[in-house]
Amino acid sequence: MRTSSLLYLALALVASSSLVSADVVEYTFEVGNVTVTRLCNERVIAAVNGNLPGPTINVREGDTLVVHAVNKSPYNLTLHWHGIFQLMSQWADGPDYVTQCPILPGGKYTYRFNVTAQEGTLWWHAHTSFLRAWVYGALIIRPRLGHTYPFPTPYQEVPIVFGEWWDRNVIGVEEEAQEFGGAPRLSDAYTINGLPGPLYNCSQNQTFQLNVLRGKTYLLRIVNAALNEHLFFKIANHNFTVVAVDAAYTNPYHTDIIVVAPGQTVDALLTANQKVGSYFMAATPYQTLNGTNNNSTTTGIVVYSRSGSKTSPLMPSLPVNNDTQTANTFYSGLTGLVGGPHWVPVPKNVDEHMFITIGLGLDFCNLPNNTCWGPNNSTRLSASMNNESFVLPVGRRFSMLDAFYRNATNGVYTKDFPDQPPFVFNYTDTSINANQGPAFAPKSTKVKTLKFNSTVQIVFQNTAIIAPENHPMHIHGLNFHILAQGTGDYNATRDESKFNLKDPQIRNTVSVPFAGWAVIRFQANNPGVWLVHCHIDTHLTWGLSMAFEVANGPTPDTTLPPPPADLPTQC
């Protein structure tokens, strides 16, 4: 019996024996326009229940989560529960045109799913491109009643949700970039729990403050909900102990800096062990593509009890924005907690080997007089995986999952996503820019079909076409082990010896190193259609995506269930 079959059996036994400890947790999310003031100006945004960020969802492992989404905004909307497996609730995953059609203005839809075999911090967000800048929040999964954390119980748990703020309508920012085929206008600020902090204009009174008691330990539940930016995070004079990433426990990792890519989460213990006073927490971008980042810094304040209101906060020493060594050291230093709650061993026998190049590229300008914003004004910016630039099946009658369920994929997507790139070259050599041939990728909607329960190993290889960059690659519906990461071009003869098959970290989003590669492995034990994409929203828009079509398993509880009656079907 394969590992995932054992997993399904174990989950069934846990569910049947623990129903008394599981609850149905219910929320109503009304998404509508609200006026907020940031950076000296009033702006109308779409927000959940009038708040930015939206509500923090609190559940226990084993609970059923029900969210009634009511779209009172003027925009099409879907919600994604980032990192949730969606076992037997695949229709609730949320990416528009992939697992559902959008919720139209004035419409509603109820997301219902079980939270199974996961503990820690995840998050939720709109999956309708730049609407994610306004519609997001934390999703916290605690152990079921009677179970404990695999680390000392903290005095308090604190969500730290990073965001990105434009001092304009983000939908207009996206539409402008799409029209002219260039990079979108840079954001104007970063935020901590929706607040920019005192380093920005008119933001002295819009600063997140964490009040602490000396000697107490706090669990920071850190989410990077920024659209486009990797972030460095530090607190002056304090250290962290990382205990989980992407809702998977890690061996304790001690560090004075946390690096978090768009889409990733980090659970870190903070002990208030410094002298009574106040200390800035600060987040600043880790920049791998010059000229495309807002280089500002958002700050909050850690204030010790009885420190006095006149205490001047101490600022942490932050790395330079292009400190790749610090980023790589953090990412490669994390390991999984073997034997901890919900630990899954690395599957040994690989059925599918894939080598996937990821990176930026070009498309032809479709505007008159060479007025596009790409190089030489004669091209549009694009992105691709294995030289296929993904487009959503807008207007093709069915969502991808609905087409899979109905066995009606013709005209919606094709099943020929390649296992290898069509061109073999020195992928991270920047001189490739002199040869624009590999830069142009056809637009397509392609999936890779996987047998149920098959084991898949992927080498994600960054390319230097246009420019090398760090890409956070997210897989819906599945976790994976990160076996190794490195710089330059991947070489199996040399790099397989670096694989960690004992205690690798488990994630749903891997930050593929700048001008480098990452190797992941997972079991395709969840039937359905699962989007794979870069979690930098600009690159998702440009086509840095594909999808897995995971076949049904042999039993009813490993077969895609029918769609809910109220599922939006107008694509």
CSV table of N, CA, C and O in Angstrom, one decimal, residues 350-397:
chain,number,residue,atom,x,y,z
A,350,VAL,N,10.2,7.5,-7.3
A,350,VAL,CA,9.7,8.5,-8.1
A,350,VAL,C,9.1,8.0,-9.4
A,350,VAL,O,9.8,7.2,-10.1
A,351,ASP,N,7.9,8.3,-9.7
A,351,ASP,CA,7.2,7.9,-10.9
A,351,ASP,C,7.3,8.9,-12.1
A,351,ASP,O,7.4,8.5,-13.3
A,352,GLU,N,7.3,10.2,-11.8
A,352,GLU,CA,7.4,11.2,-12.8
A,352,GLU,C,8.5,12.2,-12.4
A,352,GLU,O,8.5,12.8,-11.4
A,353,HIS,N,9.4,12.4,-13.4
A,353,HIS,CA,10.5,13.3,-13.3
A,353,HIS,C,10.2,14.5,-14.2
A,353,HIS,O,9.9,14.3,-15.4
A,354,MET,N,10.2,15.7,-13.7
A,354,MET,CA,9.9,16.9,-14.5
A,354,MET,C,11.1,17.9,-14.3
A,354,MET,O,11.5,18.1,-13.1
A,355,PHE,N,11.5,18.5,-15.3
A,355,PHE,CA,12.5,19.6,-15.3
A,355,PHE,C,11.8,20.9,-15.9
A,355,PHE,O,11.4,20.9,-17.1
A,356,ILE,N,11.5,21.8,-15.0
A,356,ILE,CA,10.6,23.0,-15.5
A,356,ILE,C,11.4,24.3,-15.4
A,356,ILE,O,11.8,24.7,-14.3
A,357,THR,N,11.6,24.9,-16.5
A,357,THR,CA,12.2,26.2,-16.5
A,357,THR,C,11.2,27.3,-16.2
A,357,THR,O,10.0,27.2,-16.7
A,358,ILE,N,11.5,28.2,-15.4
A,358,ILE,CA,10.6,29.3,-15.0
A,358,ILE,C,11.3,30.6,-15.2
A,358,ILE,O,12.5,30.8,-14.9
A,359,GLY,N,10.6,31.6,-15.7
A,359,GLY,CA,11.2,32.9,-15.9
A,359,GLY,C,10.4,33.8,-16.8
A,359,GLY,O,9.3,33.5,-17.3
A,360,LEU,N,11.0,35.0,-16.9
A,360,LEU,CA,10.3,36.1,-17.7
A,360,LEU,C,10.6,35.9,-19.2
A,360,LEU,O,11.5,35.1,-19.6
A,361,GLY,N,9.8,36.6,-20.0
A,361,GLY,CA,10.0,36.5,-21.5
A,361,GLY,C,9.3,37.6,-22.1
A,361,GLY,O,9.0,38.7,-21.5
A,362,LEU,N,9.1,37.5,-23.4
A,362,LEU,CA,8.5,38.5,-24.2
A,362,LEU,C,7.3,38.0,-25.1
A,362,LEU,O,7.2,36.8,-25.3
A,363,ASP,N,6.5,38.9,-25.4
A,363,ASP,CA,5.4,38.7,-26.4
A,363,ASP,C,5.4,39.8,-27.4
A,363,ASP,O,6.0,40.9,-27.1
A,364,PHE,N,4.8,39.7,-28.5
A,364,PHE,CA,4.8,40.7,-29.5
A,364,PHE,C,3.8,41.8,-29.2
A,364,PHE,O,2.7,41.6,-28.6
A,365,CYS,N,4.2,43.0,-29.5
A,365,CYS,CA,3.3,44.2,-29.2
A,365,CYS,C,2.1,44.2,-30.1
A,365,CYS,O,2.2,44.0,-31.3
A,366,ASN,N,1.0,44.4,-29.6
A,366,ASN,CA,-0.3,44.5,-30.4
A,366,ASN,C,-0.9,45.9,-30.4
A,366,ASN,O,-2.0,46.0,-30.8
A,367,LEU,N,-0.1,46.9,-30.1
A,367,LEU,CA,-0.5,48.3,-30.1
A,367,LEU,C,0.2,49.0,-31.3
A,367,LEU,O,1.3,48.6,-31.7
A,368,PRO,N,-0.5,50.0,-31.8
A,368,PRO,CA,0.1,50.7,-33.0
A,368,PRO,C,1.3,51.5,-32.6
A,368,PRO,O,1.5,52.0,-31.4
A,369,ASN,N,2.2,51.7,-33.5
A,369,ASN,CA,3.3,52.6,-33.4
A,369,ASN,C,4.3,52.3,-32.3
A,369,ASN,O,4.9,53.1,-31.7
A,370,ASN,N,4.4,50.9,-32.0
A,370,ASN,CA,5.3,50.5,-31.0
A,370,ASN,C,5.2,51.2,-29.7
A,370,ASN,O,6.1,51.9,-29.2
A,371,THR,N,4.0,51.2,-29.1
A,371,THR,CA,3.7,51.9,-27.9
A,371,THR,C,3.6,51.0,-26.7
A,371,THR,O,3.1,51.4,-25.6
A,372,CYS,N,4.1,49.8,-26.8
A,372,CYS,CA,4.1,48.9,-25.6
A,372,CYS,C,5.2,49.2,-24.7
A,372,CYS,O,6.1,50.0,-25.0
A,373,TRP,N,5.1,48.7,-23.5
A,373,TRP,CA,6.1,49.1,-22.4
A,373,TRP,C,7.2,48.1,-22.3
A,373,TRP,O,8.0,48.1,-21.4
A,374,GLY,N,7.3,47.1,-23.2
A,374,GLY,CA,8.3,46.1,-23.1
A,374,GLY,C,9.6,46.7,-23.7
A,374,GLY,O,9.7,47.8,-24.1
A,375,PRO,N,10.7,45.9,-23.8
A,375,PRO,CA,12.0,46.3,-24.4
A,375,PRO,C,11.8,46.9,-25.8
A,375,PRO,O,11.1,46.3,-26.6
A,376,ASN,N,12.4,48.1,-26.0
A,376,ASN,CA,12.3,48.8,-27.3
A,376,ASN,C,10.9,49.2,-27.7
A,376,ASN,O,10.7,49.6,-28.8
A,377,ASN,N,10.0,49.1,-26.7
A,377,ASN,CA,8.6,49.5,-27.0
A,377,ASN,C,7.9,48.7,-28.1
A,377,ASN,O,6.8,49.0,-28.5
A,378,SER,N,8.6,47.7,-28.5
A,378,SER,CA,8.1,46.8,-29.6
A,378,SER,C,7.6,45.4,-29.1
A,378,SER,O,7.2,44.6,-29.9
A,379,THR,N,7.7,45.2,-27.8
A,379,THR,CA,7.3,43.9,-27.2
A,379,THR,C,6.5,44.2,-25.9
A,379,THR,O,6.5,45.3,-25.3
A,380,ARG,N,5.9,43.1,-25.5
A,380,ARG,CA,5.2,43.1,-24.2
A,380,ARG,C,5.9,42.1,-23.3
A,380,ARG,O,6.5,41.1,-23.8
A,381,LEU,N,5.9,42.4,-22.0
A,381,LEU,CA,6.5,41.4,-21.1
A,381,LEU,C,5.6,40.2,-20.9
A,381,LEU,O,4.4,40.3,-21.0
A,382,SER,N,6.2,39.1,-20.8
A,382,SER,CA,5.5,37.8,-20.6
A,382,SER,C,6.3,37.0,-19.6
A,382,SER,O,7.3,37.4,-19.1
A,383,ALA,N,5.8,35.8,-19.4
A,383,ALA,CA,6.5,34.8,-18.5
A,383,ALA,C,6.0,33.4,-18.9
A,383,ALA,O,4.9,33.3,-19.5
A,384,SER,N,6.8,32.4,-18.5
A,384,SER,CA,6.4,31.1,-19.0
A,384,SER,C,7.1,30.0,-18.1
A,384,SER,O,8.0,30.3,-17.3
A,385,MET,N,6.5,28.8,-18.3
A,385,MET,CA,7.1,27.6,-17.7
A,385,MET,C,7.3,26.6,-18.8
A,385,MET,O,6.4,26.3,-19.6
A,386,ASN,N,8.6,26.1,-19.0
A,386,ASN,CA,8.9,25.3,-20.1
A,386,ASN,C,8.5,25.8,-21.4
A,386,ASN,O,8.0,25.1,-22.3
A,387,ASN,N,8.6,27.2,-21.6
A,387,ASN,CA,8.3,27.9,-22.8
A,387,ASN,C,6.8,27.8,-23.2
A,387,ASN,O,6.5,27.8,-24.3
A,388,GLU,N,6.0,27.6,-22.2
A,388,GLU,CA,4.5,27.7,-22.4
A,388,GLU,C,4.0,28.8,-21.5
A,388,GLU,O,4.2,28.8,-20.2
A,389,SER,N,3.4,29.8,-22.0
A,389,SER,CA,2.9,31.0,-21.3
A,389,SER,C,1.4,30.8,-21.1
A,389,SER,O,0.6,30.8,-22.0
A,390,PHE,N,1.0,30.5,-19.8
A,390,PHE,CA,-0.4,30.1,-19.5
A,390,PHE,C,-1.4,31.2,-19.5
A,390,PHE,O,-1.1,32.3,-19.1
A,391,VAL,N,-2.5,30.9,-20.1
A,391,VAL,CA,-3.7,31.8,-20.1
A,391,VAL,C,-4.9,31.1,-19.4
A,391,VAL,O,-5.1,29.9,-19.7
A,392,LEU,N,-5.6,31.8,-18.6
A,392,LEU,CA,-6.8,31.2,-18.0
A,392,LEU,C,-7.9,31.0,-19.1
A,392,LEU,O,-8.0,31.8,-20.1
A,393,PRO,N,-8.7,29.9,-19.0
A,393,PRO,CA,-9.7,29.6,-20.0
A,393,PRO,C,-10.9,30.5,-19.9
A,393,PRO,O,-12.1,30.0,-19.7
A,394,VAL,N,-10.8,31.8,-20.0
A,394,VAL,CA,-11.9,32.7,-19.8
A,394,VAL,C,-12.8,32.6,-21.1
A,394,VAL,O,-12.3,32.5,-22.2
A,395,GLY,N,-14.1,32.5,-20.8
A,395,GLY,CA,-15.0,32.4,-21.9
A,395,GLY,C,-15.1,31.1,-22.6
A,395,GLY,O,-15.6,31.0,-23.7
A,396,ARG,N,-14.6,30.0,-21.9
A,396,ARG,CA,-14.6,28.7,-22.6
A,396,ARG,C,-15.6,27.7,-22.0
A,396,ARG,O,-15.4,26.5,-21.9
A,397,ARG,N,-16.7,28.3,-21.5
A,397,ARG,CA,-17.9,27.6,-21.0
A,397,ARG,C,-17.7,27.0,-19.6
A,397,ARG,O,-18.5,27.2,-18.7
